[in-house]
Short mmCIF file of C-alpha atoms and ligand atoms in Angstrom, two decimals:
data_model
loop_
_atom_site.label_atom_id
_atom_site.label_comp_id
_atom_site.label_asym_id
_atom_site.label_seq_id
_atom_site.Cartn_x
_atom_site.Cartn_y
_atom_site.Cartn_z
CA MET A 1299 -10.24 -23.50 -19.75
CA GLU A 1300 -7.63 -21.22 -21.29
CA THR A 1301 -4.21 -21.24 -19.63
CA TYR A 1302 -2.43 -17.91 -19.35
CA ASP A 1303 1.34 -17.72 -19.56
CA LEU A 1304 1.48 -15.28 -16.68
CA VAL A 1305 -1.15 -14.38 -14.09
CA ILE A 1306 -0.35 -11.50 -11.75
CA LEU A 1307 -2.22 -11.03 -8.48
CA GLY A 1308 -2.56 -7.30 -7.77
CA GLY A 1309 -2.79 -4.20 -9.95
CA GLY A 1310 -0.50 -1.83 -8.05
CA PRO A 1311 2.83 -0.54 -9.41
CA THR A 1312 4.44 -3.97 -8.92
CA GLY A 1313 1.71 -5.88 -10.75
CA LEU A 1314 1.44 -3.34 -13.57
CA ALA A 1315 5.22 -3.31 -14.10
CA ALA A 1316 5.18 -7.13 -14.22
CA GLY A 1317 2.26 -6.85 -16.65
CA LEU A 1318 4.19 -4.49 -18.91
CA TYR A 1319 7.27 -6.73 -18.97
CA GLY A 1320 5.14 -9.86 -19.42
CA THR A 1321 3.19 -8.50 -22.39
CA ARG A 1322 6.31 -7.08 -24.01
CA SER A 1323 7.82 -10.59 -23.81
CA ARG A 1324 4.72 -11.70 -25.73
CA LEU A 1325 3.40 -13.68 -22.78
CA LYS A 1326 -0.37 -13.94 -22.55
CA THR A 1327 -0.66 -11.95 -19.34
CA LEU A 1328 -3.55 -11.28 -16.97
CA VAL A 1329 -3.71 -9.05 -13.88
CA LEU A 1330 -6.30 -9.83 -11.20
CA GLU A 1331 -7.21 -6.79 -9.08
CA ARG A 1332 -9.79 -6.76 -6.28
CA GLY A 1333 -10.19 -3.00 -5.87
CA THR A 1334 -8.87 0.13 -7.46
CA ILE A 1335 -6.11 0.12 -10.00
CA GLY A 1336 -2.79 1.47 -8.70
CA GLY A 1337 -2.90 -0.04 -5.21
CA GLN A 1338 -1.44 2.41 -2.70
CA LEU A 1339 -0.99 4.89 -5.58
CA ALA A 1340 -4.75 5.29 -5.69
CA VAL A 1341 -4.72 6.79 -2.19
CA THR A 1342 -1.56 8.89 -2.52
CA GLU A 1343 -1.88 12.50 -3.62
CA ASP A 1344 1.61 13.54 -4.64
CA ILE A 1345 4.36 11.33 -6.01
CA GLU A 1346 7.60 13.25 -6.33
CA ASN A 1347 10.23 10.55 -5.90
CA TYR A 1348 9.62 8.46 -9.00
CA PRO A 1349 12.74 9.05 -11.10
CA GLY A 1350 12.13 11.03 -14.25
CA ILE A 1351 8.75 12.38 -13.16
CA GLU A 1352 9.09 15.44 -10.94
CA ALA A 1353 5.51 15.48 -9.74
CA ILE A 1354 2.38 13.50 -10.50
CA THR A 1355 -0.66 12.40 -8.52
CA GLY A 1356 -0.82 8.76 -7.46
CA PRO A 1357 -4.06 7.94 -9.34
CA GLU A 1358 -2.65 9.56 -12.50
CA LEU A 1359 0.57 7.50 -12.33
CA GLY A 1360 -1.46 4.32 -11.69
CA GLN A 1361 -3.64 5.03 -14.75
CA LYS A 1362 -0.55 5.71 -16.89
CA MET A 1363 0.97 2.40 -15.80
CA LEU A 1364 -2.25 0.57 -16.71
CA ASP A 1365 -2.61 2.32 -20.09
CA HIS A 1366 1.02 1.54 -20.88
CA ALA A 1367 0.68 -2.19 -20.17
CA GLU A 1368 -2.71 -2.46 -21.89
CA LYS A 1369 -1.17 -0.95 -25.01
CA PHE A 1370 0.93 -4.13 -25.22
CA GLY A 1371 -2.03 -6.45 -24.59
CA LEU A 1372 -2.34 -6.76 -20.81
CA GLU A 1373 -5.70 -8.24 -19.76
CA MET A 1374 -7.45 -7.18 -16.53
CA GLU A 1375 -10.08 -8.87 -14.39
CA TYR A 1376 -11.54 -7.22 -11.27
CA VAL A 1377 -11.97 -10.11 -8.83
CA ASP A 1378 -11.03 -11.01 -5.27
CA VAL A 1379 -8.62 -13.96 -5.08
CA GLU A 1380 -9.66 -16.49 -2.45
CA SER A 1381 -7.15 -19.33 -2.82
CA VAL A 1382 -4.31 -20.63 -4.94
CA ASP A 1383 -2.90 -24.01 -5.86
CA LEU A 1384 0.83 -23.58 -6.41
CA GLU A 1385 2.19 -27.12 -6.32
CA SER A 1386 1.11 -28.36 -9.74
CA GLU A 1387 2.89 -27.36 -12.94
CA ILE A 1388 -0.13 -25.27 -13.99
CA LYS A 1389 -0.93 -22.86 -11.15
CA VAL A 1390 -4.58 -22.38 -10.23
CA VAL A 1391 -6.10 -19.16 -8.85
CA ARG A 1392 -9.62 -19.30 -7.42
CA THR A 1393 -12.01 -16.42 -6.87
CA ASP A 1394 -15.67 -16.48 -5.89
CA GLY A 1395 -17.02 -18.49 -8.83
CA LYS A 1396 -14.07 -18.25 -11.20
CA GLU A 1397 -10.81 -20.10 -11.73
CA PHE A 1398 -7.71 -18.95 -13.61
CA HIS A 1399 -4.85 -21.17 -14.85
CA ALA A 1400 -1.27 -20.00 -15.44
CA LYS A 1401 2.16 -21.33 -16.31
CA ALA A 1402 3.69 -18.78 -13.93
CA LEU A 1403 2.33 -16.58 -11.20
CA VAL A 1404 3.47 -13.25 -9.75
CA ILE A 1405 2.01 -12.42 -6.35
CA ALA A 1406 1.90 -8.63 -6.00
CA THR A 1407 -1.03 -8.13 -3.64
CA GLY A 1408 0.68 -5.29 -1.77
CA SER A 1409 -0.28 -4.05 1.65
CA THR A 1410 -3.08 -2.37 3.57
CA HIS A 1411 -2.94 0.39 6.21
CA ASN A 1412 -2.83 -0.69 9.85
CA LYS A 1413 -5.47 0.32 12.31
CA LEU A 1414 -4.73 1.79 15.72
CA GLU A 1415 -7.15 -0.70 17.32
CA ILE A 1416 -8.45 1.86 19.83
CA PRO A 1417 -11.99 2.51 21.11
CA GLY A 1418 -14.02 4.67 18.73
CA GLU A 1419 -11.80 3.99 15.70
CA ASP A 1420 -14.27 1.71 13.93
CA GLU A 1421 -17.35 3.54 15.23
CA PHE A 1422 -16.18 6.85 13.72
CA SER A 1423 -14.62 5.41 10.56
CA GLY A 1424 -16.07 7.53 7.74
CA ARG A 1425 -17.43 9.97 10.34
CA GLY A 1426 -14.18 11.78 10.99
CA VAL A 1427 -11.74 8.87 11.16
CA SER A 1428 -9.99 8.26 7.84
CA TYR A 1429 -7.02 6.39 6.37
CA CYS A 1430 -7.05 8.29 3.07
CA ALA A 1431 -6.29 12.01 2.84
CA VAL A 1432 -6.80 12.01 -0.94
CA CYS A 1433 -10.29 10.53 -0.57
CA ASP A 1434 -11.51 12.50 2.44
CA GLY A 1435 -9.31 15.61 2.83
CA ALA A 1436 -11.68 17.96 0.98
CA PHE A 1437 -14.45 17.24 3.54
CA PHE A 1438 -12.35 18.97 6.20
CA ARG A 1439 -12.12 22.51 4.84
CA ASP A 1440 -11.16 24.95 7.63
CA ARG A 1441 -11.27 22.16 10.20
CA ASP A 1442 -8.84 21.12 12.91
CA LEU A 1443 -7.28 17.72 12.16
CA ILE A 1444 -4.84 15.33 13.74
CA VAL A 1445 -2.68 12.82 11.89
CA VAL A 1446 -1.37 9.83 13.83
CA GLY A 1447 2.08 8.43 12.89
CA GLY A 1448 5.57 9.69 12.18
CA GLY A 1449 6.49 7.95 8.91
CA ASP A 1450 6.50 9.14 5.29
CA ALA A 1451 2.78 8.60 4.90
CA ALA A 1452 1.79 10.57 8.03
CA VAL A 1453 4.03 13.53 7.22
CA GLU A 1454 3.35 13.64 3.48
CA GLU A 1455 -0.41 13.19 3.76
CA GLY A 1456 -0.52 15.55 6.77
CA THR A 1457 1.15 18.22 4.66
CA TYR A 1458 -1.37 17.56 1.87
CA LEU A 1459 -4.24 18.00 4.35
CA THR A 1460 -3.11 21.58 5.13
CA ARG A 1461 -4.53 22.51 1.69
CA PHE A 1462 -7.98 22.12 3.28
CA ALA A 1463 -7.66 22.16 7.06
CA SER A 1464 -7.08 25.21 9.23
CA LYS A 1465 -4.59 23.22 11.29
CA VAL A 1466 -3.02 19.74 11.13
CA THR A 1467 -1.35 18.32 14.24
CA ILE A 1468 0.88 15.28 13.87
CA VAL A 1469 0.63 13.07 16.93
CA HIS A 1470 3.72 10.87 17.18
CA ARG A 1471 4.70 8.38 19.85
CA ARG A 1472 8.37 9.46 19.87
CA ASP A 1473 10.11 12.86 19.78
CA GLU A 1474 11.60 12.31 16.33
CA LEU A 1475 9.93 11.58 13.00
CA ARG A 1476 10.74 8.51 10.93
CA ALA A 1477 9.83 10.28 7.66
CA THR A 1478 12.32 11.20 4.90
CA LYS A 1479 14.19 14.41 5.71
CA VAL A 1480 12.82 16.45 2.81
CA LEU A 1481 9.26 15.66 3.94
CA GLN A 1482 10.14 16.63 7.51
CA GLU A 1483 11.68 19.94 6.43
CA ARG A 1484 8.57 20.80 4.41
CA ALA A 1485 6.28 19.91 7.33
CA PHE A 1486 8.31 21.89 9.90
CA ALA A 1487 8.20 24.94 7.60
CA ASN A 1488 4.43 24.74 7.11
CA PRO A 1489 2.68 27.29 9.37
CA LYS A 1490 -0.48 25.18 9.45
CA MET A 1491 1.35 22.16 10.90
CA ASP A 1492 1.87 21.40 14.52
CA PHE A 1493 3.39 18.43 16.38
CA LEU A 1494 2.49 16.58 19.55
CA TRP A 1495 5.54 14.56 20.55
CA ASP A 1496 5.76 11.49 22.80
CA SER A 1497 2.02 11.10 22.50
CA THR A 1498 -0.47 8.43 21.48
CA VAL A 1499 -4.18 8.60 20.72
CA GLU A 1500 -6.04 6.33 23.13
CA GLU A 1501 -9.66 6.86 22.08
CA VAL A 1502 -11.78 8.66 19.49
CA LYS A 1503 -14.89 10.33 20.91
CA GLY A 1504 -17.90 12.13 19.52
CA ASN A 1505 -21.59 12.09 18.97
CA GLY A 1506 -22.26 10.85 15.44
CA LEU A 1507 -19.15 12.69 14.21
CA VAL A 1508 -15.68 12.92 15.74
CA ALA A 1509 -15.49 15.67 18.36
CA SER A 1510 -12.34 14.88 20.33
CA VAL A 1511 -9.59 12.36 21.02
CA ALA A 1512 -8.06 11.15 24.25
CA VAL A 1513 -4.33 11.85 23.96
CA LYS A 1514 -1.76 10.25 26.23
CA ASN A 1515 1.46 12.09 26.94
CA LEU A 1516 3.83 9.15 27.37
CA LYS A 1517 6.53 11.12 29.19
CA GLU A 1518 4.14 12.56 31.77
CA ASP A 1519 1.87 9.48 31.78
CA ARG A 1520 -1.09 11.86 31.49
CA VAL A 1521 -4.28 11.42 29.44
CA TYR A 1522 -6.35 14.42 28.35
CA ASP A 1523 -9.11 15.25 25.84
CA ARG A 1524 -8.25 17.28 22.77
CA PRO A 1525 -11.10 18.68 20.63
CA VAL A 1526 -10.64 17.79 16.94
CA ASP A 1527 -12.79 17.48 13.79
CA GLY A 1528 -10.97 14.64 12.06
CA VAL A 1529 -8.39 11.91 12.69
CA PHE A 1530 -6.20 10.57 9.87
CA ILE A 1531 -4.33 7.38 10.76
CA TYR A 1532 -1.01 6.45 9.13
CA VAL A 1533 0.67 3.90 11.38
CA GLY A 1534 2.23 1.59 8.82
CA LEU A 1535 1.22 -1.14 6.43
CA SER A 1536 0.62 -4.88 6.66
CA PRO A 1537 1.02 -7.29 3.72
CA ASN A 1538 -2.09 -8.67 2.00
CA SER A 1539 -1.00 -12.29 2.31
CA GLN A 1540 -3.77 -13.78 4.50
CA PHE A 1541 -4.97 -16.02 1.65
CA LEU A 1542 -1.45 -17.55 1.49
CA GLU A 1543 -1.19 -18.45 5.17
CA GLY A 1544 0.28 -21.94 5.47
CA VAL A 1545 0.86 -22.05 1.70
CA LEU A 1546 4.05 -20.00 1.37
CA PRO A 1547 6.72 -19.32 4.00
CA ALA A 1548 6.56 -15.80 5.44
CA ASP A 1549 7.97 -13.70 8.28
CA GLU A 1550 5.93 -13.03 11.42
CA MET A 1551 4.20 -10.06 9.73
CA GLY A 1552 3.23 -12.13 6.67
CA HIS A 1553 5.85 -10.85 4.21
CA LEU A 1554 6.74 -13.70 1.83
CA HIS A 1555 10.25 -15.15 1.60
CA VAL A 1556 11.81 -14.73 -1.87
CA ASN A 1557 15.27 -14.85 -3.41
CA LEU A 1558 16.87 -12.15 -5.55
CA LYS A 1559 14.89 -13.34 -8.59
CA MET A 1560 11.67 -12.87 -6.57
CA GLU A 1561 11.20 -16.65 -6.64
CA THR A 1562 9.22 -18.32 -3.87
CA LYS A 1563 9.75 -21.95 -2.87
CA PHE A 1564 7.41 -23.11 -5.66
CA PRO A 1565 8.93 -23.15 -9.16
CA GLY A 1566 7.12 -20.64 -11.36
CA VAL A 1567 5.69 -18.69 -8.43
CA PHE A 1568 7.12 -15.23 -7.74
CA ALA A 1569 6.33 -12.63 -5.09
CA ALA A 1570 7.21 -8.95 -5.51
CA GLY A 1571 6.68 -5.49 -4.04
CA ASP A 1572 5.23 -4.77 -0.57
CA ILE A 1573 4.21 -8.41 -0.15
CA ARG A 1574 7.80 -9.66 0.02
CA GLU A 1575 10.19 -9.54 2.95
CA GLN A 1576 12.65 -6.62 3.13
CA SER A 1577 10.77 -4.52 0.59
CA SER A 1578 11.58 -0.81 0.81
CA ARG A 1579 7.93 -0.14 -0.14
CA GLN A 1580 8.53 2.66 -2.61
CA VAL A 1581 6.85 3.05 -6.01
CA ALA A 1582 10.28 2.92 -7.66
CA SER A 1583 11.37 -0.26 -5.87
CA SER A 1584 7.98 -1.93 -6.42
CA VAL A 1585 8.22 -1.30 -10.14
CA GLY A 1586 11.73 -2.80 -10.11
CA ASP A 1587 10.46 -5.87 -8.26
CA GLY A 1588 7.65 -6.34 -10.75
CA ALA A 1589 10.03 -6.11 -13.71
CA THR A 1590 12.44 -8.58 -12.07
CA ALA A 1591 9.67 -11.09 -11.34
CA ALA A 1592 8.32 -10.93 -14.90
CA ILE A 1593 11.77 -11.31 -16.45
CA PHE A 1594 12.47 -14.47 -14.43
CA ALA A 1595 8.93 -15.74 -14.99
CA GLU A 1596 9.51 -15.44 -18.73
CA LYS A 1597 12.79 -17.42 -18.41
CA TYR A 1598 11.02 -20.04 -16.28
CA ILE A 1599 8.25 -20.47 -18.88
CA ALA A 1600 10.77 -20.71 -21.75
CA GLU A 1601 12.70 -23.43 -19.90
CA HIS A 1602 9.72 -25.47 -18.67
CA PHE A 1603 7.08 -25.19 -21.36
CA THR A 1604 7.95 -26.01 -24.94
CA GLU A 1605 5.32 -25.54 -27.65
P1 NAP B 2817 6.00 3.43 8.47
O1 NAP B 2817 7.16 3.95 7.74
O2 NAP B 2817 6.02 2.02 8.97
O3 NAP B 2817 5.68 4.42 9.68
C1 NAP B 2817 4.66 4.14 10.58
C2 NAP B 2817 4.64 5.22 11.64
O4 NAP B 2817 3.57 4.97 12.52
C3 NAP B 2817 5.93 5.26 12.47
O5 NAP B 2817 6.30 6.59 12.73
C4 NAP B 2817 5.52 4.53 13.75
O6 NAP B 2817 6.18 5.02 14.88
C5 NAP B 2817 4.06 4.88 13.86
N1 NAP B 2817 3.28 3.82 14.51
C6 NAP B 2817 3.25 2.50 14.23
N2 NAP B 2817 2.38 1.85 15.03
C7 NAP B 2817 1.86 2.79 15.84
C8 NAP B 2817 0.90 2.76 16.88
N3 NAP B 2817 0.30 1.63 17.24
N4 NAP B 2817 0.60 3.92 17.52
C9 NAP B 2817 1.19 5.08 17.16
N5 NAP B 2817 2.10 5.18 16.18
C10 NAP B 2817 2.42 4.05 15.53
O7 NAP B 2817 4.65 3.50 7.59
P2 NAP B 2817 4.17 4.51 6.46
O8 NAP B 2817 4.47 5.91 6.79
O9 NAP B 2817 2.76 4.10 6.17
O10 NAP B 2817 5.05 4.09 5.22
C11 NAP B 2817 5.04 2.73 4.78
C12 NAP B 2817 6.07 2.56 3.69
O11 NAP B 2817 5.66 3.29 2.54
C13 NAP B 2817 7.44 3.07 4.08
O12 NAP B 2817 8.41 2.21 3.54
C14 NAP B 2817 7.51 4.43 3.45
O13 NAP B 2817 8.83 4.83 3.15
C15 NAP B 2817 6.68 4.23 2.20
N6 NAP B 2817 6.08 5.50 1.80
C16 NAP B 2817 6.86 6.36 1.11
C17 NAP B 2817 6.39 7.59 0.75
C18 NAP B 2817 7.29 8.51 0.00
O14 NAP B 2817 8.40 8.12 -0.31
N7 NAP B 2817 6.90 9.72 -0.28
C19 NAP B 2817 5.10 7.97 1.11
C20 NAP B 2817 4.32 7.09 1.85
C21 NAP B 2817 4.84 5.86 2.21
P3 NAP B 2817 7.77 4.78 15.09
O15 NAP B 2817 8.46 5.73 14.18
O16 NAP B 2817 7.95 5.09 16.54
O17 NAP B 2817 8.00 3.34 14.77
#
């Protein structure tokens, strides 16, 4: 079996930046991606904080990153990684039926949206409950929507949803948003946006499709039904590191421990982007992580493998 110089797990901004730096260092580089190229970019409508690009859609930026790296020879495989063997000098990555060998590995598997874990959430998923405004927003033309969460994703995607919906109400468990100020200012100025403070959603109800939610006012300790056509949930992200449980040290959430070179405890194994501890989880910082990991992977390979 052919051994790659560098195998990268994950085709989001981190993995694609590592792929670009790897191929430009003339490393034989492969990215393994289980879903859609771009990672979180694929489900983000507007990117307007990536330096040098004033505004671009997430899917477009993801495609540009892929095209850029492929121009320099990046290889892609669309597979789901099941396990890894990191202790030997040649790292092994296993998928359902396939195995990949590499001199160095960059883990950039990113993160996935959290669920609220409330009654009705799973039952109405795809029937009014959504985690992706870009994918589902257009189905809610002239409808009344709620968005749960108070971070960047809730406020930014909520604002995006006002392009379709008649009204978007942000339901937040505190009386102050966590989102970046410029996103807050835009949301507060939007006449289609409304806010329910100190409130949580306790249940999603309906008959085939979402019809209402049970909202709890935390200050008054009062639960009431609110009619609504759709519920978009943005309550944070969790790292996609389940397949590494017990293999690599991580914090209680599953973010992997790394040093400033993105090195894990295994020589030649790097972790970068949302998957690592203390990540700021921005496209710009993820790209920086990916570049850093690939640069030190290239140094590692040069020092440990001589032709
Ligand atoms: P986040 O920043 O972790 O915010 C999650 C929000 O959900 C918080 O407001 C939190 O409330 C609330 N929440 C968490 N668990 C909840 C629960 N069980 N019930 C009700 N509310 C709950 O997550 P995010 O907005 O998905 O963003 C993730 C990362 O991506 C962040 O680093 C963010 O900066 C980045 N991001 C950036 C952009 C951008 O720059 N434009 C866009 C999207 C995402 P509390 O505030 O009370 O904790």
